[in-house]
Amino acid sequence: MKFLAQLVYKAYLNAQNKIWVKMLSILYNALLKISNPLITLSYNNIKLKMPFSHSLPLYQKLYPTYDMQLHSIAKHIYNKDGFLNMIDVGANIGDTAILTNIQNASYLLIEGEKSYANLIPTNISYNFQGATIKDISMGGGA
């Protein structure tokens, strides 16, 4: 299922024909009712390990400027102050930090959903060479 899900996701992102996009969208929704496997996707110069249901790349295909100002804003702050400290509460899989694309910044990524939070170190290591990742996840009971 993982292979098929990844194939459909990539085909959707690369599709140019509206009819093909619609067919892939129907297939995507049908597959999602059956399973939500983890897939690995490379697009727009980033690499993400994510649930099949994660919609950021799909939104960026539908709305080309979606989340595209993050890098410009982060770069402006970094250039002005000489550093960037970013806190992302509800970080999902770490994609917002990755979209800033500032290698020497400090990020505090907070995600309460453990299945998403577990993907953050992988995605940071895919996209930020030599990043130091500190796992301060809550252990034990609630």
JSON list of C-alpha atoms in Angstrom, two decimals, residues 7-85:
[
{"chain": "A", "resi": 7, "resn": "LEU", "atom": "CA", "xyz": [3.15, 6.66, -6.51]},
{"chain": "A", "resi": 8, "resn": "VAL", "atom": "CA", "xyz": [-0.28, 8.35, -6.49]},
{"chain": "A", "resi": 9, "resn": "TYR", "atom": "CA", "xyz": [0.97, 11.30, -4.41]},
{"chain": "A", "resi": 10, "resn": "LYS", "atom": "CA", "xyz": [3.94, 11.91, -6.73]},
{"chain": "A", "resi": 11, "resn": "ALA", "atom": "CA", "xyz": [1.78, 11.53, -9.85]},
{"chain": "A", "resi": 12, "resn": "TYR", "atom": "CA", "xyz": [-0.71, 14.05, -8.45]},
{"chain": "A", "resi": 13, "resn": "LEU", "atom": "CA", "xyz": [2.03, 16.60, -7.73]},
{"chain": "A", "resi": 14, "resn": "ASN", "atom": "CA", "xyz": [3.47, 16.20, -11.24]},
{"chain": "A", "resi": 15, "resn": "ALA", "atom": "CA", "xyz": [0.16, 16.11, -13.12]},
{"chain": "A", "resi": 16, "resn": "GLN", "atom": "CA", "xyz": [-0.55, 18.99, -15.48]},
{"chain": "A", "resi": 17, "resn": "ASN", "atom": "CA", "xyz": [-3.76, 17.84, -17.15]},
{"chain": "A", "resi": 18, "resn": "LYS", "atom": "CA", "xyz": [-6.93, 18.81, -15.20]},
{"chain": "A", "resi": 19, "resn": "ILE", "atom": "CA", "xyz": [-8.68, 15.54, -16.03]},
{"chain": "A", "resi": 20, "resn": "TRP", "atom": "CA", "xyz": [-5.66, 13.53, -14.84]},
{"chain": "A", "resi": 21, "resn": "VAL", "atom": "CA", "xyz": [-5.49, 15.64, -11.65]},
{"chain": "A", "resi": 22, "resn": "LYS", "atom": "CA", "xyz": [-9.19, 14.95, -10.99]},
{"chain": "A", "resi": 23, "resn": "MET", "atom": "CA", "xyz": [-8.73, 11.19, -11.54]},
{"chain": "A", "resi": 24, "resn": "LEU", "atom": "CA", "xyz": [-5.71, 11.12, -9.23]},
{"chain": "A", "resi": 25, "resn": "SER", "atom": "CA", "xyz": [-7.64, 13.11, -6.63]},
{"chain": "A", "resi": 26, "resn": "ILE", "atom": "CA", "xyz": [-10.41, 10.51, -6.67]},
{"chain": "A", "resi": 27, "resn": "LEU", "atom": "CA", "xyz": [-7.83, 7.72, -6.36]},
{"chain": "A", "resi": 28, "resn": "TYR", "atom": "CA", "xyz": [-6.05, 9.59, -3.53]},
{"chain": "A", "resi": 29, "resn": "ASN", "atom": "CA", "xyz": [-9.31, 9.91, -1.56]},
{"chain": "A", "resi": 30, "resn": "ALA", "atom": "CA", "xyz": [-10.21, 6.25, -2.15]},
{"chain": "A", "resi": 31, "resn": "LEU", "atom": "CA", "xyz": [-6.79, 5.06, -0.98]},
{"chain": "A", "resi": 32, "resn": "LEU", "atom": "CA", "xyz": [-6.96, 7.30, 2.07]},
{"chain": "A", "resi": 33, "resn": "LYS", "atom": "CA", "xyz": [-10.19, 5.56, 3.16]},
{"chain": "A", "resi": 34, "resn": "ILE", "atom": "CA", "xyz": [-8.28, 2.26, 3.17]},
{"chain": "A", "resi": 35, "resn": "SER", "atom": "CA", "xyz": [-4.92, 3.25, 4.63]},
{"chain": "A", "resi": 36, "resn": "ASN", "atom": "CA", "xyz": [-2.71, 6.15, 5.68]},
{"chain": "A", "resi": 37, "resn": "PRO", "atom": "CA", "xyz": [0.84, 4.81, 5.29]},
{"chain": "A", "resi": 38, "resn": "LEU", "atom": "CA", "xyz": [4.01, 6.80, 5.85]},
{"chain": "A", "resi": 39, "resn": "ILE", "atom": "CA", "xyz": [5.51, 7.91, 2.55]},
{"chain": "A", "resi": 40, "resn": "THR", "atom": "CA", "xyz": [8.72, 9.72, 1.66]},
{"chain": "A", "resi": 41, "resn": "LEU", "atom": "CA", "xyz": [8.38, 12.54, -0.82]},
{"chain": "A", "resi": 42, "resn": "SER", "atom": "CA", "xyz": [10.91, 14.84, -2.46]},
{"chain": "A", "resi": 43, "resn": "TYR", "atom": "CA", "xyz": [9.56, 18.04, -4.02]},
{"chain": "A", "resi": 44, "resn": "ASN", "atom": "CA", "xyz": [10.51, 21.74, -4.23]},
{"chain": "A", "resi": 45, "resn": "ASN", "atom": "CA", "xyz": [14.04, 20.92, -3.02]},
{"chain": "A", "resi": 46, "resn": "ILE", "atom": "CA", "xyz": [12.84, 19.40, 0.26]},
{"chain": "A", "resi": 47, "resn": "LYS", "atom": "CA", "xyz": [12.40, 15.82, 1.42]},
{"chain": "A", "resi": 48, "resn": "LEU", "atom": "CA", "xyz": [9.68, 14.79, 3.84]},
{"chain": "A", "resi": 49, "resn": "LYS", "atom": "CA", "xyz": [8.66, 11.59, 5.54]},
{"chain": "A", "resi": 50, "resn": "MET", "atom": "CA", "xyz": [4.96, 12.05, 6.18]},
{"chain": "A", "resi": 51, "resn": "PRO", "atom": "CA", "xyz": [1.59, 10.35, 6.44]},
{"chain": "A", "resi": 52, "resn": "PHE", "atom": "CA", "xyz": [-0.13, 9.93, 3.07]},
{"chain": "A", "resi": 53, "resn": "SER", "atom": "CA", "xyz": [-2.84, 12.26, 4.41]},
{"chain": "A", "resi": 54, "resn": "HIS", "atom": "CA", "xyz": [-0.43, 15.17, 5.03]},
{"chain": "A", "resi": 55, "resn": "SER", "atom": "CA", "xyz": [-1.66, 17.88, 2.72]},
{"chain": "A", "resi": 56, "resn": "LEU", "atom": "CA", "xyz": [1.06, 20.57, 2.56]},
{"chain": "A", "resi": 57, "resn": "PRO", "atom": "CA", "xyz": [2.41, 19.50, -0.85]},
{"chain": "A", "resi": 58, "resn": "LEU", "atom": "CA", "xyz": [-1.13, 19.21, -2.19]},
{"chain": "A", "resi": 59, "resn": "TYR", "atom": "CA", "xyz": [-1.99, 22.71, -0.96]},
{"chain": "A", "resi": 60, "resn": "GLN", "atom": "CA", "xyz": [1.16, 24.06, -2.57]},
{"chain": "A", "resi": 61, "resn": "LYS", "atom": "CA", "xyz": [0.14, 22.50, -5.88]},
{"chain": "A", "resi": 62, "resn": "LEU", "atom": "CA", "xyz": [-3.37, 23.98, -5.67]},
{"chain": "A", "resi": 63, "resn": "TYR", "atom": "CA", "xyz": [-2.19, 27.34, -4.29]},
{"chain": "A", "resi": 64, "resn": "PRO", "atom": "CA", "xyz": [1.38, 27.98, -5.55]},
{"chain": "A", "resi": 65, "resn": "THR", "atom": "CA", "xyz": [2.11, 30.77, -3.02]},
{"chain": "A", "resi": 66, "resn": "TYR", "atom": "CA", "xyz": [0.89, 28.75, 0.01]},
{"chain": "A", "resi": 67, "resn": "ASP", "atom": "CA", "xyz": [3.57, 28.99, 2.74]},
{"chain": "A", "resi": 68, "resn": "MET", "atom": "CA", "xyz": [6.07, 30.38, 0.23]},
{"chain": "A", "resi": 69, "resn": "GLN", "atom": "CA", "xyz": [6.78, 33.59, 2.16]},
{"chain": "A", "resi": 70, "resn": "LEU", "atom": "CA", "xyz": [8.23, 31.73, 5.15]},
{"chain": "A", "resi": 71, "resn": "HIS", "atom": "CA", "xyz": [11.73, 31.63, 3.72]},
{"chain": "A", "resi": 72, "resn": "SER", "atom": "CA", "xyz": [11.69, 35.34, 2.81]},
{"chain": "A", "resi": 73, "resn": "ILE", "atom": "CA", "xyz": [10.47, 36.35, 6.27]},
{"chain": "A", "resi": 74, "resn": "ALA", "atom": "CA", "xyz": [12.97, 34.08, 8.04]},
{"chain": "A", "resi": 75, "resn": "LYS", "atom": "CA", "xyz": [15.83, 35.25, 5.82]},
{"chain": "A", "resi": 76, "resn": "HIS", "atom": "CA", "xyz": [14.95, 38.91, 6.50]},
{"chain": "A", "resi": 77, "resn": "ILE", "atom": "CA", "xyz": [15.01, 38.32, 10.27]},
{"chain": "A", "resi": 78, "resn": "TYR", "atom": "CA", "xyz": [18.24, 36.33, 10.02]},
{"chain": "A", "resi": 79, "resn": "ASN", "atom": "CA", "xyz": [19.95, 39.02, 7.93]},
{"chain": "A", "resi": 80, "resn": "LYS", "atom": "CA", "xyz": [18.69, 41.85, 10.16]},
{"chain": "A", "resi": 81, "resn": "ASP", "atom": "CA", "xyz": [19.47, 40.26, 13.54]},
{"chain": "A", "resi": 82, "resn": "GLY", "atom": "CA", "xyz": [22.22, 37.81, 12.60]},
{"chain": "A", "resi": 83, "resn": "PHE", "atom": "CA", "xyz": [20.25, 34.89, 14.02]},
{"chain": "A", "resi": 84, "resn": "LEU", "atom": "CA", "xyz": [16.83, 33.29, 13.90]},
{"chain": "A", "resi": 85, "resn": "ASN", "atom": "CA", "xyz": [15.04, 31.66, 16.81]}
]
